[in-house]
Amino acid sequence: LMECGCERSYSAECGIASVAGARDEISGDTAAFFESGGGYFYAIISDGMGSGTEAKEISAFVTEFMTKALEFCSEGSTVLKILNHAVKHRHRECSATFDMFSLDLYRGDAEFIKSGAAPSYVKRDSSIFRIKSKTAPLGLMKNVDAERIRVDLEGEDYIIMLSDGIAQSAEDTPWLLDLLSKPPKRNIKEYADHILATALKNMSKNDDMTVVVIKVSRKKD
């Protein structure tokens, strides 16, 4: 009798830091990370339309819907079409940005799916790669407007995902590129906290701010 199995070649650590905008005590951003039973790692940020409780309700709905759906289906684009329909046909007009990073922990295939989301960054030593998309948030259009962007990762890469309260473009945040070019904090949560603290010093706190940092590691042969 011979038994065969697959061993994961990659692992992912994640840290989240978030703060509400100046006008509200409740952030309209929702962020989450999890692993599916199929061996995928996911990280999600959603920013709800409006502010406070109303924005939080829709961003939490988007994040929870995707989290539950991806436990059974690894095809994010298909689930997103269903989610867009659900958001558009809620009892009141609403919308939410959607930003998701996924990683196949066995093969290392990685991609972003962005719908109205802020740019993300891949940090490899002192090199920085920006991932951006010009798309509309969920719920604004009949057909989902999302872009799927595949990325090639190496061991010890960092993924930095941000809500649009921090970064709309690299030109608006020169401090961010300077920070990311420096060595990261060893603790992932501390690194996310450090990026958020620096954003609070350099940006006006008028919008909700969320930072998700992911460290991707590859097992040595």
Coordinates of C-alpha atoms in Angstrom, one line a residue:
L1 CA 0.0 0.0 0.0
M2 CA 1.4 3.4 -1.0
E3 CA 0.0 6.7 0.0
C4 CA 0.8 10.0 -1.7
G5 CA 0.3 13.5 -0.6
C6 CA 1.1 17.1 -1.5
E7 CA 3.2 19.4 0.7
R8 CA 2.8 23.2 0.6
S9 CA 5.7 25.0 -0.8
Y10 CA 4.7 28.5 0.4
S11 CA 3.4 30.1 3.6
A12 CA 1.9 33.5 4.3
E13 CA 1.9 35.7 7.4
C14 CA -0.4 38.6 7.7
G15 CA -0.9 41.7 9.8
I16 CA -3.7 44.3 9.7
A17 CA -3.8 47.9 11.0
S18 CA -6.8 50.2 10.7
V19 CA -8.2 53.5 12.0
A20 CA -11.5 55.4 11.5
G21 CA -11.6 58.8 9.8
A22 CA -11.8 62.0 11.8
R23 CA -15.6 62.2 11.4
D24 CA -16.5 58.8 12.7
E25 CA -15.6 56.4 15.4
I26 CA -16.5 53.4 13.2
S27 CA -14.3 52.7 10.2
G28 CA -16.1 51.9 6.9
D29 CA -13.2 49.7 5.9
T30 CA -13.3 45.9 6.6
A31 CA -10.2 43.7 6.1
A32 CA -9.7 40.0 6.6
F33 CA -7.3 37.1 5.8
F34 CA -7.8 33.4 5.8
E35 CA -6.9 30.1 4.3
S36 CA -9.3 27.9 2.3
G37 CA -9.6 24.2 2.5
G38 CA -8.1 24.0 -1.0
G39 CA -4.8 25.4 0.0
Y40 CA -5.3 29.0 -0.9
F41 CA -4.4 32.0 1.2
Y42 CA -6.6 35.1 0.8
A43 CA -6.4 38.7 2.0
I44 CA -9.3 41.2 1.4
I45 CA -9.9 44.9 1.9
S46 CA -13.3 46.5 1.2
D47 CA -14.2 50.2 1.7
G48 CA -17.9 50.9 1.9
M49 CA -19.6 53.9 0.3
G50 CA -20.4 56.7 2.8
S51 CA -19.1 56.7 6.4
G52 CA -19.6 55.2 9.8
T53 CA -22.1 52.4 10.4
E54 CA -23.6 52.5 6.8
A55 CA -20.2 52.1 5.2
K56 CA -19.2 49.4 7.7
E57 CA -22.3 47.4 7.0
I58 CA -21.7 47.1 3.2
S59 CA -17.9 46.5 3.5
A60 CA -18.5 43.8 6.1
F61 CA -21.1 42.2 3.9
V62 CA -18.7 42.1 0.9
T63 CA -15.9 40.7 3.0
E64 CA -18.0 38.0 4.8
F65 CA -19.7 37.0 1.5
M66 CA -16.3 36.4 -0.2
T67 CA -14.8 34.7 2.8
K68 CA -17.6 32.1 3.0
A69 CA -17.9 31.6 -0.8
L70 CA -14.1 31.1 -1.3
E71 CA -14.1 28.3 1.3
F72 CA -15.9 26.2 -1.4
C73 CA -14.8 27.9 -4.6
S74 CA -11.3 29.1 -5.5
E75 CA -12.5 31.0 -8.6
G76 CA -12.7 34.6 -7.3
S77 CA -13.9 36.1 -10.5
T78 CA -17.0 34.0 -10.6
V79 CA -17.9 34.7 -7.0
L80 CA -17.3 38.4 -7.6
K81 CA -20.0 38.5 -10.3
I82 CA -22.5 37.1 -7.9
L83 CA -21.4 39.5 -5.2
N84 CA -21.8 42.5 -7.5
H85 CA -25.3 41.5 -8.3
A86 CA -26.1 41.1 -4.6
V87 CA -24.6 44.6 -3.7
K88 CA -26.4 46.3 -6.6
H89 CA -29.8 44.8 -5.6
R90 CA -29.7 45.5 -1.9
H91 CA -32.6 47.4 -0.3
R92 CA -30.8 50.7 -0.8
E93 CA -28.3 52.2 -3.1
C94 CA -24.7 51.3 -2.0
S95 CA -21.3 50.4 -3.3
A96 CA -18.0 49.2 -2.0
T97 CA -14.4 48.8 -3.3
F98 CA -13.0 45.3 -3.4
D99 CA -9.3 44.4 -3.2
M100 CA -8.2 40.8 -2.9
F101 CA -4.9 39.0 -3.0
S102 CA -4.8 35.2 -3.4
L103 CA -1.9 32.8 -3.2
D104 CA -1.8 29.1 -4.1
L105 CA 0.2 27.7 -1.2
Y106 CA 1.2 24.6 -3.2
R107 CA 2.3 26.1 -6.5
G108 CA 2.9 29.8 -5.7
D109 CA 0.5 31.2 -8.2
A110 CA -0.6 34.6 -7.0
E111 CA -3.0 37.3 -8.2
F112 CA -4.9 40.4 -7.3
I113 CA -8.5 41.1 -8.1
K114 CA -9.4 44.8 -7.9
S115 CA -12.7 46.6 -8.2
G116 CA -12.4 50.3 -7.5
A117 CA -9.5 49.6 -5.1
A118 CA -6.4 51.6 -4.3
P119 CA -2.9 50.5 -5.6
S120 CA -1.1 47.7 -3.8
Y121 CA 2.7 47.1 -3.7
V122 CA 5.0 44.1 -3.8
K123 CA 8.2 44.7 -1.9
R124 CA 11.3 42.6 -2.9
D125 CA 14.3 43.7 -0.9
S126 CA 14.7 47.4 -1.9
S127 CA 12.7 47.1 -5.1
I128 CA 9.0 48.1 -5.1
F129 CA 6.4 47.0 -7.7
R130 CA 3.1 48.9 -7.9
I131 CA -0.2 47.0 -8.7
K132 CA -2.9 49.3 -9.8
S133 CA -6.2 49.2 -11.6
K134 CA -8.8 51.7 -13.0
T135 CA -12.1 50.0 -12.2
A136 CA -15.4 50.9 -10.6
P137 CA -16.5 49.7 -7.1
L138 CA -19.0 46.9 -6.7
G139 CA -22.6 47.8 -7.0
L140 CA -22.3 50.7 -9.4
M141 CA -22.6 48.9 -12.7
K142 CA -24.8 46.0 -14.0
N143 CA -21.7 43.9 -14.9
V144 CA -18.8 43.7 -12.4
D145 CA -15.9 46.0 -13.3
A146 CA -12.9 44.2 -12.0
E147 CA -9.3 43.6 -13.1
R148 CA -7.4 40.4 -12.5
I149 CA -3.7 40.9 -12.2
R150 CA -1.3 38.0 -11.9
V151 CA 2.0 38.5 -10.1
D152 CA 5.2 36.4 -9.9
L153 CA 6.4 36.1 -6.4
E154 CA 9.7 35.0 -4.9
G155 CA 10.5 33.8 -1.4
E156 CA 10.5 36.5 1.3
D157 CA 8.4 39.0 -0.8
Y158 CA 6.0 41.4 1.1
I159 CA 2.6 42.4 -0.2
I160 CA 1.2 45.8 1.0
M161 CA -2.5 46.4 0.5
L162 CA -4.0 49.8 1.3
S163 CA -7.4 51.4 1.4
D164 CA -7.8 54.6 -0.6
G165 CA -7.7 56.7 2.6
I166 CA -4.0 56.2 2.5
A167 CA -3.1 56.0 -1.2
Q168 CA -4.8 56.9 -4.4
S169 CA -1.5 57.0 -6.4
A170 CA 2.2 56.9 -5.9
E171 CA 2.4 60.6 -6.7
D172 CA 0.2 61.5 -3.8
T173 CA 2.3 59.4 -1.3
P174 CA 6.1 59.9 -1.9
W175 CA 6.6 59.1 1.8
L176 CA 5.2 55.6 1.2
L177 CA 7.7 54.6 -1.5
D178 CA 10.5 55.9 0.8
L179 CA 9.2 53.8 3.7
L180 CA 8.8 50.7 1.6
S181 CA 12.3 51.0 0.2
K182 CA 13.7 50.6 3.7
P183 CA 14.1 47.2 5.6
P184 CA 10.7 46.0 7.0
K185 CA 9.9 45.4 10.6
R186 CA 10.5 41.8 11.5
N187 CA 7.0 41.4 13.1
I188 CA 4.3 41.6 10.4
K189 CA 1.7 43.3 12.7
E190 CA 4.3 45.9 13.8
Y191 CA 5.1 46.6 10.1
A192 CA 1.5 47.2 9.3
D193 CA 1.2 49.5 12.4
H194 CA 4.3 51.4 11.4
I195 CA 2.9 52.0 7.9
L196 CA -0.4 53.3 9.3
A197 CA 1.4 55.5 11.9
T198 CA 3.5 57.0 9.1
A199 CA 0.4 57.6 7.0
L200 CA -1.3 59.4 9.9
K201 CA 1.7 61.8 10.1
N202 CA 1.8 62.5 6.4
M203 CA -1.9 62.4 5.4
S204 CA -5.0 64.4 6.6
K205 CA -7.1 62.0 8.7
N206 CA -10.3 62.7 6.8
D207 CA -10.9 59.1 5.6
D208 CA -10.7 55.6 7.0
M209 CA -7.3 54.1 6.7
T210 CA -6.4 50.4 6.5
V211 CA -3.1 48.6 5.9
V212 CA -2.7 44.8 5.2
V213 CA 0.8 43.4 5.1
I214 CA 1.6 39.9 3.9
K215 CA 4.9 38.2 4.0
V216 CA 5.2 35.3 1.5
S217 CA 7.8 32.7 2.3
R218 CA 9.0 29.7 0.2
K219 CA 10.2 26.5 1.8
K220 CA 13.7 25.6 1.0
D221 CA 14.2 22.3 -0.9

